[in-house]
Amino acid sequence: MKESEEGAAQLLGPIRAKALPDDVYDALLDMLTWGALEPDAPLSIDGLAQSLGVSPTPVREALARLEPTGLVRRTVRRGYRVSPPMSREQMYELADARLVLETGAIERAMRRVDALLPDLEAAYARHEQSARVLLEPGRQNEHEFVRRYFEADWSFHEAILKHCGNRYIAQAVDALSFRVHRMRQTIGIGVSDAGDAVPEHFAILEAVRRRDTAAAVEKMRIHLTKLEARVSA
């Protein structure tokens, strides 16, 4: 088994047999989305199965399910590999897709502002707290603090999607979330935009508090445009 696979799997421990196959999928997804496996690294089905304490079959099935997310790729005669780093063009297109979808989502969510606001307040508080912790000296290179920060960051956007009233917009953005994780892998696990994203989220929240739909859409557009510039720099 490759050393990177062994080390990544040790973070998770063996899978309970009764939890198969979904827990194998979740375990591999966790390893892939949080940078436990190096980009373009080969993935040994037998090695992963051994480290997770399961048979090769659920690992093979999980990797097949993961292929459409873009996190892994399968090549003839070479098996599965972690996907390579995203190109600048791919990162730009991802940010642009989010811009189209999420400005539409917040415009629609504002029609349900009384339900949206408390969820967005809670999500912002979580994001702001996780950013303060992450920005303490030395924390940006610690996997768990980076993970908590990005989960909190994404929860802010999920709060808006939850109330947009269009399942297809929500599903489309959720599908892009895998690519967002892959983009973060490309940028580097020790890098965050906490100092920029938190005030940008606050500006969105303030517009929602005022029940100003046009301002909320504009603040979301500004946030995602600035994010696009940050990842493309």
PDB file of C-alpha atoms in Angstrom:
ATOM      1  CA  MET A   1       0.000   0.000   0.000  1.00  0.00           C
ATOM      2  CA  LYS A   2       1.187   3.489  -0.774  1.00  0.00           C
ATOM      3  CA  GLU A   3       2.433   5.431   2.247  1.00  0.00           C
ATOM      4  CA  SER A   4       0.024   8.309   1.565  1.00  0.00           C
ATOM      5  CA  GLU A   5      -2.961   5.933   1.549  1.00  0.00           C
ATOM      6  CA  GLU A   6      -1.852   4.302   4.787  1.00  0.00           C
ATOM      7  CA  GLY A   7      -1.390   7.614   6.564  1.00  0.00           C
ATOM      8  CA  ALA A   8      -4.693   8.981   5.310  1.00  0.00           C
ATOM      9  CA  ALA A   9      -6.599   5.881   6.327  1.00  0.00           C
ATOM     10  CA  GLN A  10      -5.109   5.973   9.819  1.00  0.00           C
ATOM     11  CA  LEU A  11      -6.918   9.262  10.329  1.00  0.00           C
ATOM     12  CA  LEU A  12     -10.219   7.426   9.920  1.00  0.00           C
ATOM     13  CA  GLY A  13      -9.658   3.940  11.304  1.00  0.00           C
ATOM     14  CA  PRO A  14     -11.380   0.748  10.148  1.00  0.00           C
ATOM     15  CA  ILE A  15     -14.925   0.818   8.837  1.00  0.00           C
ATOM     16  CA  ARG A  16     -17.627  -1.056  10.739  1.00  0.00           C
ATOM     17  CA  ALA A  17     -18.741  -4.006   8.607  1.00  0.00           C
ATOM     18  CA  LYS A  18     -22.431  -3.283   9.122  1.00  0.00           C
ATOM     19  CA  ALA A  19     -21.979   0.237   7.756  1.00  0.00           C
ATOM     20  CA  LEU A  20     -20.934  -0.858   4.258  1.00  0.00           C
ATOM     21  CA  PRO A  21     -20.975   0.373   1.541  1.00  0.00           C
ATOM     22  CA  ASP A  22     -21.912   4.004   2.226  1.00  0.00           C
ATOM     23  CA  ASP A  23     -19.379   4.463   5.015  1.00  0.00           C
ATOM     24  CA  VAL A  24     -16.568   3.323   2.722  1.00  0.00           C
ATOM     25  CA  TYR A  25     -17.678   5.972   0.243  1.00  0.00           C
ATOM     26  CA  ASP A  26     -17.825   8.591   3.016  1.00  0.00           C
ATOM     27  CA  ALA A  27     -14.387   7.612   4.312  1.00  0.00           C
ATOM     28  CA  LEU A  28     -12.783   7.886   0.882  1.00  0.00           C
ATOM     29  CA  LEU A  29     -14.601  11.144   0.189  1.00  0.00           C
ATOM     30  CA  ASP A  30     -13.248  12.536   3.446  1.00  0.00           C
ATOM     31  CA  MET A  31      -9.701  11.505   2.555  1.00  0.00           C
ATOM     32  CA  LEU A  32      -9.993  13.098  -0.885  1.00  0.00           C
ATOM     33  CA  THR A  33     -11.720  16.351  -0.031  1.00  0.00           C
ATOM     34  CA  TRP A  34      -9.484  17.315   2.861  1.00  0.00           C
ATOM     35  CA  GLY A  35      -6.128  16.780   1.218  1.00  0.00           C
ATOM     36  CA  ALA A  36      -5.156  13.521   2.932  1.00  0.00           C
ATOM     37  CA  LEU A  37      -4.135  12.127  -0.468  1.00  0.00           C
ATOM     38  CA  GLU A  38      -1.732  13.860  -2.829  1.00  0.00           C
ATOM     39  CA  PRO A  39      -3.034  15.057  -6.226  1.00  0.00           C
ATOM     40  CA  ASP A  40      -2.401  12.545  -9.038  1.00  0.00           C
ATOM     41  CA  ALA A  41      -1.428   9.823  -6.524  1.00  0.00           C
ATOM     42  CA  PRO A  42      -2.333   6.226  -7.496  1.00  0.00           C
ATOM     43  CA  LEU A  43      -5.089   4.572  -5.466  1.00  0.00           C
ATOM     44  CA  SER A  44      -4.631   0.900  -4.615  1.00  0.00           C
ATOM     45  CA  ILE A  45      -7.983  -0.800  -4.120  1.00  0.00           C
ATOM     46  CA  ASP A  46      -6.420  -3.648  -2.139  1.00  0.00           C
ATOM     47  CA  GLY A  47      -4.328  -1.250  -0.076  1.00  0.00           C
ATOM     48  CA  LEU A  48      -7.273   0.982   0.796  1.00  0.00           C
ATOM     49  CA  ALA A  49      -9.395  -2.066   1.625  1.00  0.00           C
ATOM     50  CA  GLN A  50      -6.739  -3.368   3.983  1.00  0.00           C
ATOM     51  CA  SER A  51      -6.310  -0.060   5.775  1.00  0.00           C
ATOM     52  CA  LEU A  52     -10.076   0.423   6.174  1.00  0.00           C
ATOM     53  CA  GLY A  53     -10.635  -3.160   7.301  1.00  0.00           C
ATOM     54  CA  VAL A  54     -13.026  -4.075   4.495  1.00  0.00           C
ATOM     55  CA  SER A  55     -13.016  -6.230   1.366  1.00  0.00           C
ATOM     56  CA  PRO A  56     -11.965  -4.731  -1.989  1.00  0.00           C
ATOM     57  CA  THR A  57     -15.530  -4.780  -3.373  1.00  0.00           C
ATOM     58  CA  PRO A  58     -16.967  -1.777  -1.460  1.00  0.00           C
ATOM     59  CA  VAL A  59     -13.771   0.185  -2.136  1.00  0.00           C
ATOM     60  CA  ARG A  60     -14.087  -0.506  -5.867  1.00  0.00           C
ATOM     61  CA  GLU A  61     -17.764   0.504  -5.774  1.00  0.00           C
ATOM     62  CA  ALA A  62     -16.973   3.678  -3.827  1.00  0.00           C
ATOM     63  CA  LEU A  63     -14.276   4.736  -6.282  1.00  0.00           C
ATOM     64  CA  ALA A  64     -16.702   4.202  -9.174  1.00  0.00           C
ATOM     65  CA  ARG A  65     -19.222   6.454  -7.392  1.00  0.00           C
ATOM     66  CA  LEU A  66     -16.538   9.073  -6.773  1.00  0.00           C
ATOM     67  CA  GLU A  67     -15.398   9.279 -10.392  1.00  0.00           C
ATOM     68  CA  PRO A  68     -18.271  11.604 -11.495  1.00  0.00           C
ATOM     69  CA  THR A  69     -17.343  14.080  -8.738  1.00  0.00           C
ATOM     70  CA  GLY A  70     -14.028  14.778 -10.440  1.00  0.00           C
ATOM     71  CA  LEU A  71     -12.058  13.903  -7.308  1.00  0.00           C
ATOM     72  CA  VAL A  72     -10.680  10.676  -8.803  1.00  0.00           C
ATOM     73  CA  ARG A  73     -10.072   9.514 -12.352  1.00  0.00           C
ATOM     74  CA  ARG A  74      -9.805   6.070 -13.883  1.00  0.00           C
ATOM     75  CA  THR A  75      -7.429   5.264 -16.713  1.00  0.00           C
ATOM     76  CA  VAL A  76      -7.118   2.099 -18.771  1.00  0.00           C
ATOM     77  CA  ARG A  77      -4.596  -0.347 -17.270  1.00  0.00           C
ATOM     78  CA  ARG A  78      -3.589   2.121 -14.559  1.00  0.00           C
ATOM     79  CA  GLY A  79      -6.667   2.001 -12.346  1.00  0.00           C
ATOM     80  CA  TYR A  80      -7.749   4.904 -10.177  1.00  0.00           C
ATOM     81  CA  ARG A  81      -5.730   7.974  -9.291  1.00  0.00           C
ATOM     82  CA  VAL A  82      -6.430  11.129  -7.321  1.00  0.00           C
ATOM     83  CA  SER A  83      -7.278  13.840  -9.829  1.00  0.00           C
ATOM     84  CA  PRO A  84      -4.454  16.229 -10.709  1.00  0.00           C
ATOM     85  CA  PRO A  85      -4.507  19.866  -9.558  1.00  0.00           C
ATOM     86  CA  MET A  86      -7.076  22.101 -11.234  1.00  0.00           C
ATOM     87  CA  SER A  87      -5.879  24.477 -13.917  1.00  0.00           C
ATOM     88  CA  ARG A  88      -6.444  28.224 -13.589  1.00  0.00           C
ATOM     89  CA  GLU A  89      -9.019  27.964 -16.375  1.00  0.00           C
ATOM     90  CA  GLN A  90     -10.937  25.275 -14.467  1.00  0.00           C
ATOM     91  CA  MET A  91     -10.882  27.325 -11.264  1.00  0.00           C
ATOM     92  CA  TYR A  92     -12.122  30.387 -13.147  1.00  0.00           C
ATOM     93  CA  GLU A  93     -14.980  28.423 -14.721  1.00  0.00           C
ATOM     94  CA  LEU A  94     -15.932  26.960 -11.335  1.00  0.00           C
ATOM     95  CA  ALA A  95     -16.100  30.405  -9.746  1.00  0.00           C
ATOM     96  CA  ASP A  96     -18.103  31.694 -12.726  1.00  0.00           C
ATOM     97  CA  ALA A  97     -20.609  28.827 -12.429  1.00  0.00           C
ATOM     98  CA  ARG A  98     -21.066  29.591  -8.748  1.00  0.00           C
ATOM     99  CA  LEU A  99     -21.619  33.255  -9.593  1.00  0.00           C
ATOM    100  CA  VAL A 100     -24.462  32.393 -11.964  1.00  0.00           C
ATOM    101  CA  LEU A 101     -26.123  29.911  -9.617  1.00  0.00           C
ATOM    102  CA  GLU A 102     -25.662  31.556  -6.235  1.00  0.00           C
ATOM    103  CA  THR A 103     -26.772  35.053  -7.192  1.00  0.00           C
ATOM    104  CA  GLY A 104     -29.956  33.412  -8.455  1.00  0.00           C
ATOM    105  CA  ALA A 105     -30.226  31.409  -5.258  1.00  0.00           C
ATOM    106  CA  ILE A 106     -30.027  34.393  -2.927  1.00  0.00           C
ATOM    107  CA  GLU A 107     -32.502  36.375  -5.025  1.00  0.00           C
ATOM    108  CA  ARG A 108     -35.008  33.554  -4.592  1.00  0.00           C
ATOM    109  CA  ALA A 109     -34.145  32.957  -0.928  1.00  0.00           C
ATOM    110  CA  MET A 110     -35.006  36.591  -0.166  1.00  0.00           C
ATOM    111  CA  ARG A 111     -38.634  35.706  -0.929  1.00  0.00           C
ATOM    112  CA  ARG A 112     -38.445  33.633   2.273  1.00  0.00           C
ATOM    113  CA  VAL A 113     -36.345  36.102   4.231  1.00  0.00           C
ATOM    114  CA  ASP A 114     -38.056  35.472   7.582  1.00  0.00           C
ATOM    115  CA  ALA A 115     -37.015  31.815   7.415  1.00  0.00           C
ATOM    116  CA  LEU A 116     -33.639  32.573   5.818  1.00  0.00           C
ATOM    117  CA  LEU A 117     -32.396  35.175   8.289  1.00  0.00           C
ATOM    118  CA  PRO A 118     -32.061  33.079  11.483  1.00  0.00           C
ATOM    119  CA  ASP A 119     -30.279  30.296   9.609  1.00  0.00           C
ATOM    120  CA  LEU A 120     -27.934  32.778   7.946  1.00  0.00           C
ATOM    121  CA  GLU A 121     -27.216  34.490  11.282  1.00  0.00           C
ATOM    122  CA  ALA A 122     -26.251  31.138  12.817  1.00  0.00           C
ATOM    123  CA  ALA A 123     -24.107  30.177   9.824  1.00  0.00           C
ATOM    124  CA  TYR A 124     -22.297  33.511   9.864  1.00  0.00           C
ATOM    125  CA  ALA A 125     -21.592  33.239  13.602  1.00  0.00           C
ATOM    126  CA  ARG A 126     -20.103  29.788  13.053  1.00  0.00           C
ATOM    127  CA  HIS A 127     -17.991  31.024  10.144  1.00  0.00           C
ATOM    128  CA  GLU A 128     -16.721  34.074  12.027  1.00  0.00           C
ATOM    129  CA  GLN A 129     -15.800  31.992  15.081  1.00  0.00           C
ATOM    130  CA  SER A 130     -13.977  29.364  13.022  1.00  0.00           C
ATOM    131  CA  ALA A 131     -12.057  32.098  11.189  1.00  0.00           C
ATOM    132  CA  ARG A 132     -10.891  33.689  14.453  1.00  0.00           C
ATOM    133  CA  VAL A 133      -9.596  30.316  15.623  1.00  0.00           C
ATOM    134  CA  LEU A 134      -7.935  29.566  12.287  1.00  0.00           C
ATOM    135  CA  LEU A 135      -6.151  32.919  12.159  1.00  0.00           C
ATOM    136  CA  GLU A 136      -4.385  32.291  15.454  1.00  0.00           C
ATOM    137  CA  PRO A 137      -0.625  31.783  14.919  1.00  0.00           C
ATOM    138  CA  GLY A 138       0.265  28.381  13.459  1.00  0.00           C
ATOM    139  CA  ARG A 139      -3.306  27.190  12.941  1.00  0.00           C
ATOM    140  CA  GLN A 140      -3.476  27.511   9.134  1.00  0.00           C
ATOM    141  CA  ASN A 141      -1.250  24.456   8.714  1.00  0.00           C
ATOM    142  CA  GLU A 142      -3.304  22.285  11.078  1.00  0.00           C
ATOM    143  CA  HIS A 143      -5.682  20.052   9.135  1.00  0.00           C
ATOM    144  CA  GLU A 144      -8.550  20.002  11.640  1.00  0.00           C
ATOM    145  CA  PHE A 145      -8.755  23.795  12.028  1.00  0.00           C
ATOM    146  CA  VAL A 146      -8.638  24.308   8.253  1.00  0.00           C
ATOM    147  CA  ARG A 147     -11.344  21.695   7.832  1.00  0.00           C
ATOM    148  CA  ARG A 148     -13.630  23.328  10.409  1.00  0.00           C
ATOM    149  CA  TYR A 149     -13.123  26.700   8.772  1.00  0.00           C
ATOM    150  CA  PHE A 150     -14.034  25.532   5.273  1.00  0.00           C
ATOM    151  CA  GLU A 151     -17.040  23.587   6.570  1.00  0.00           C
ATOM    152  CA  ALA A 152     -18.272  26.749   8.304  1.00  0.00           C
ATOM    153  CA  ASP A 153     -17.611  28.823   5.189  1.00  0.00           C
ATOM    154  CA  TRP A 154     -19.640  26.414   3.055  1.00  0.00           C
ATOM    155  CA  SER A 155     -22.463  26.281   5.622  1.00  0.00           C
ATOM    156  CA  PHE A 156     -23.099  29.996   5.003  1.00  0.00           C
ATOM    157  CA  HIS A 157     -23.788  29.266   1.347  1.00  0.00           C
ATOM    158  CA  GLU A 158     -25.812  26.165   2.233  1.00  0.00           C
ATOM    159  CA  ALA A 159     -28.119  28.282   4.410  1.00  0.00           C
ATOM    160  CA  ILE A 160     -29.011  30.352   1.353  1.00  0.00           C
ATOM    161  CA  LEU A 161     -29.469  27.305  -0.868  1.00  0.00           C
ATOM    162  CA  LYS A 162     -31.751  25.716   1.729  1.00  0.00           C
ATOM    163  CA  HIS A 163     -34.208  28.588   1.352  1.00  0.00           C
ATOM    164  CA  CYS A 164     -33.930  29.316  -2.375  1.00  0.00           C
ATOM    165  CA  GLY A 165     -37.018  27.233  -3.124  1.00  0.00           C
ATOM    166  CA  ASN A 166     -35.494  25.548  -6.170  1.00  0.00           C
ATOM    167  CA  ARG A 167     -34.163  22.041  -5.651  1.00  0.00           C
ATOM    168  CA  TYR A 168     -32.315  22.068  -8.968  1.00  0.00           C
ATOM    169  CA  ILE A 169     -30.302  25.174  -8.144  1.00  0.00           C
ATOM    170  CA  ALA A 170     -29.473  23.678  -4.749  1.00  0.00           C
ATOM    171  CA  GLN A 171     -28.499  20.341  -6.291  1.00  0.00           C
ATOM    172  CA  ALA A 172     -26.356  22.011  -8.952  1.00  0.00           C
ATOM    173  CA  VAL A 173     -24.395  24.013  -6.379  1.00  0.00           C
ATOM    174  CA  ASP A 174     -24.092  20.958  -4.145  1.00  0.00           C
ATOM    175  CA  ALA A 175     -22.601  19.030  -7.069  1.00  0.00           C
ATOM    176  CA  LEU A 176     -20.073  21.834  -7.527  1.00  0.00           C
ATOM    177  CA  SER A 177     -19.047  21.545  -3.872  1.00  0.00           C
ATOM    178  CA  PHE A 178     -16.805  18.593  -4.761  1.00  0.00           C
ATOM    179  CA  ARG A 179     -14.977  20.791  -7.254  1.00  0.00           C
ATOM    180  CA  VAL A 180     -14.689  23.512  -4.600  1.00  0.00           C
ATOM    181  CA  HIS A 181     -12.865  21.020  -2.375  1.00  0.00           C
ATOM    182  CA  ARG A 182     -10.657  20.072  -5.302  1.00  0.00           C
ATOM    183  CA  MET A 183      -9.872  23.732  -5.902  1.00  0.00           C
ATOM    184  CA  ARG A 184      -8.799  24.049  -2.275  1.00  0.00           C
ATOM    185  CA  GLN A 185      -6.514  21.059  -2.756  1.00  0.00           C
ATOM    186  CA  THR A 186      -4.922  22.878  -5.678  1.00  0.00           C
ATOM    187  CA  ILE A 187      -4.447  26.120  -3.738  1.00  0.00           C
ATOM    188  CA  GLY A 188      -3.016  24.305  -0.736  1.00  0.00           C
ATOM    189  CA  ILE A 189      -4.324  23.072   2.609  1.00  0.00           C
ATOM    190  CA  GLY A 190      -2.424  25.732   4.564  1.00  0.00           C
ATOM    191  CA  VAL A 191      -4.006  28.624   2.677  1.00  0.00           C
ATOM    192  CA  SER A 192      -7.322  30.251   3.475  1.00  0.00           C
ATOM    193  CA  ASP A 193      -9.065  33.490   2.601  1.00  0.00           C
ATOM    194  CA  ALA A 194     -10.604  33.904   6.049  1.00  0.00           C
ATOM    195  CA  GLY A 195      -9.546  37.537   6.318  1.00  0.00           C
ATOM    196  CA  ASP A 196     -11.477  38.342   3.139  1.00  0.00           C
ATOM    197  CA  ALA A 197     -14.407  35.920   3.139  1.00  0.00           C
ATOM    198  CA  VAL A 198     -15.750  36.740   6.610  1.00  0.00           C
ATOM    199  CA  PRO A 199     -16.317  40.467   5.946  1.00  0.00           C
ATOM    200  CA  GLU A 200     -17.760  39.623   2.534  1.00  0.00           C
ATOM    201  CA  HIS A 201     -20.220  37.234   4.167  1.00  0.00           C
ATOM    202  CA  PHE A 202     -21.057  39.911   6.742  1.00  0.00           C
ATOM    203  CA  ALA A 203     -21.932  42.340   3.937  1.00  0.00           C
ATOM    204  CA  ILE A 204     -24.331  39.754   2.514  1.00  0.00           C
ATOM    205  CA  LEU A 205     -25.863  39.177   5.949  1.00  0.00           C
ATOM    206  CA  GLU A 206     -26.339  42.925   6.494  1.00  0.00           C
ATOM    207  CA  ALA A 207     -28.239  43.203   3.206  1.00  0.00           C
ATOM    208  CA  VAL A 208     -30.460  40.283   4.226  1.00  0.00           C
ATOM    209  CA  ARG A 209     -31.087  41.920   7.604  1.00  0.00           C
ATOM    210  CA  ARG A 210     -32.265  45.045   5.769  1.00  0.00           C
ATOM    211  CA  ARG A 211     -34.417  42.826   3.547  1.00  0.00           C
ATOM    212  CA  ASP A 212     -32.796  44.471   0.546  1.00  0.00           C
ATOM    213  CA  THR A 213     -32.908  41.899  -2.234  1.00  0.00           C
ATOM    214  CA  ALA A 214     -30.962  43.933  -4.785  1.00  0.00           C
ATOM    215  CA  ALA A 215     -28.186  44.615  -2.271  1.00  0.00           C
ATOM    216  CA  ALA A 216     -28.037  40.960  -1.203  1.00  0.00           C
ATOM    217  CA  VAL A 217     -27.635  39.854  -4.825  1.00  0.00           C
ATOM    218  CA  GLU A 218     -24.977  42.514  -5.422  1.00  0.00           C
ATOM    219  CA  LYS A 219     -23.022  41.589  -2.271  1.00  0.00           C
ATOM    220  CA  MET A 220     -23.077  37.934  -3.309  1.00  0.00           C
ATOM    221  CA  ARG A 221     -21.870  38.921  -6.778  1.00  0.00           C
ATOM    222  CA  ILE A 222     -19.028  40.958  -5.250  1.00  0.00           C
ATOM    223  CA  HIS A 223     -18.076  38.099  -2.908  1.00  0.00           C
ATOM    224  CA  LEU A 224     -17.892  35.487  -5.657  1.00  0.00           C
ATOM    225  CA  THR A 225     -16.132  37.859  -8.065  1.00  0.00           C
ATOM    226  CA  LYS A 226     -13.480  38.573  -5.438  1.00  0.00           C
ATOM    227  CA  LEU A 227     -13.204  34.856  -4.707  1.00  0.00           C
ATOM    228  CA  GLU A 228     -12.675  34.254  -8.414  1.00  0.00           C
ATOM    229  CA  ALA A 229      -9.865  36.827  -8.400  1.00  0.00           C
ATOM    230  CA  ARG A 230      -8.268  35.274  -5.308  1.00  0.00           C
ATOM    231  CA  VAL A 231      -8.160  31.743  -6.699  1.00  0.00           C
ATOM    232  CA  SER A 232      -6.973  32.906 -10.112  1.00  0.00           C
ATOM    233  CA  ALA A 233      -4.152  35.087  -8.750  1.00  0.00           C
TER     234      ALA A 233
END
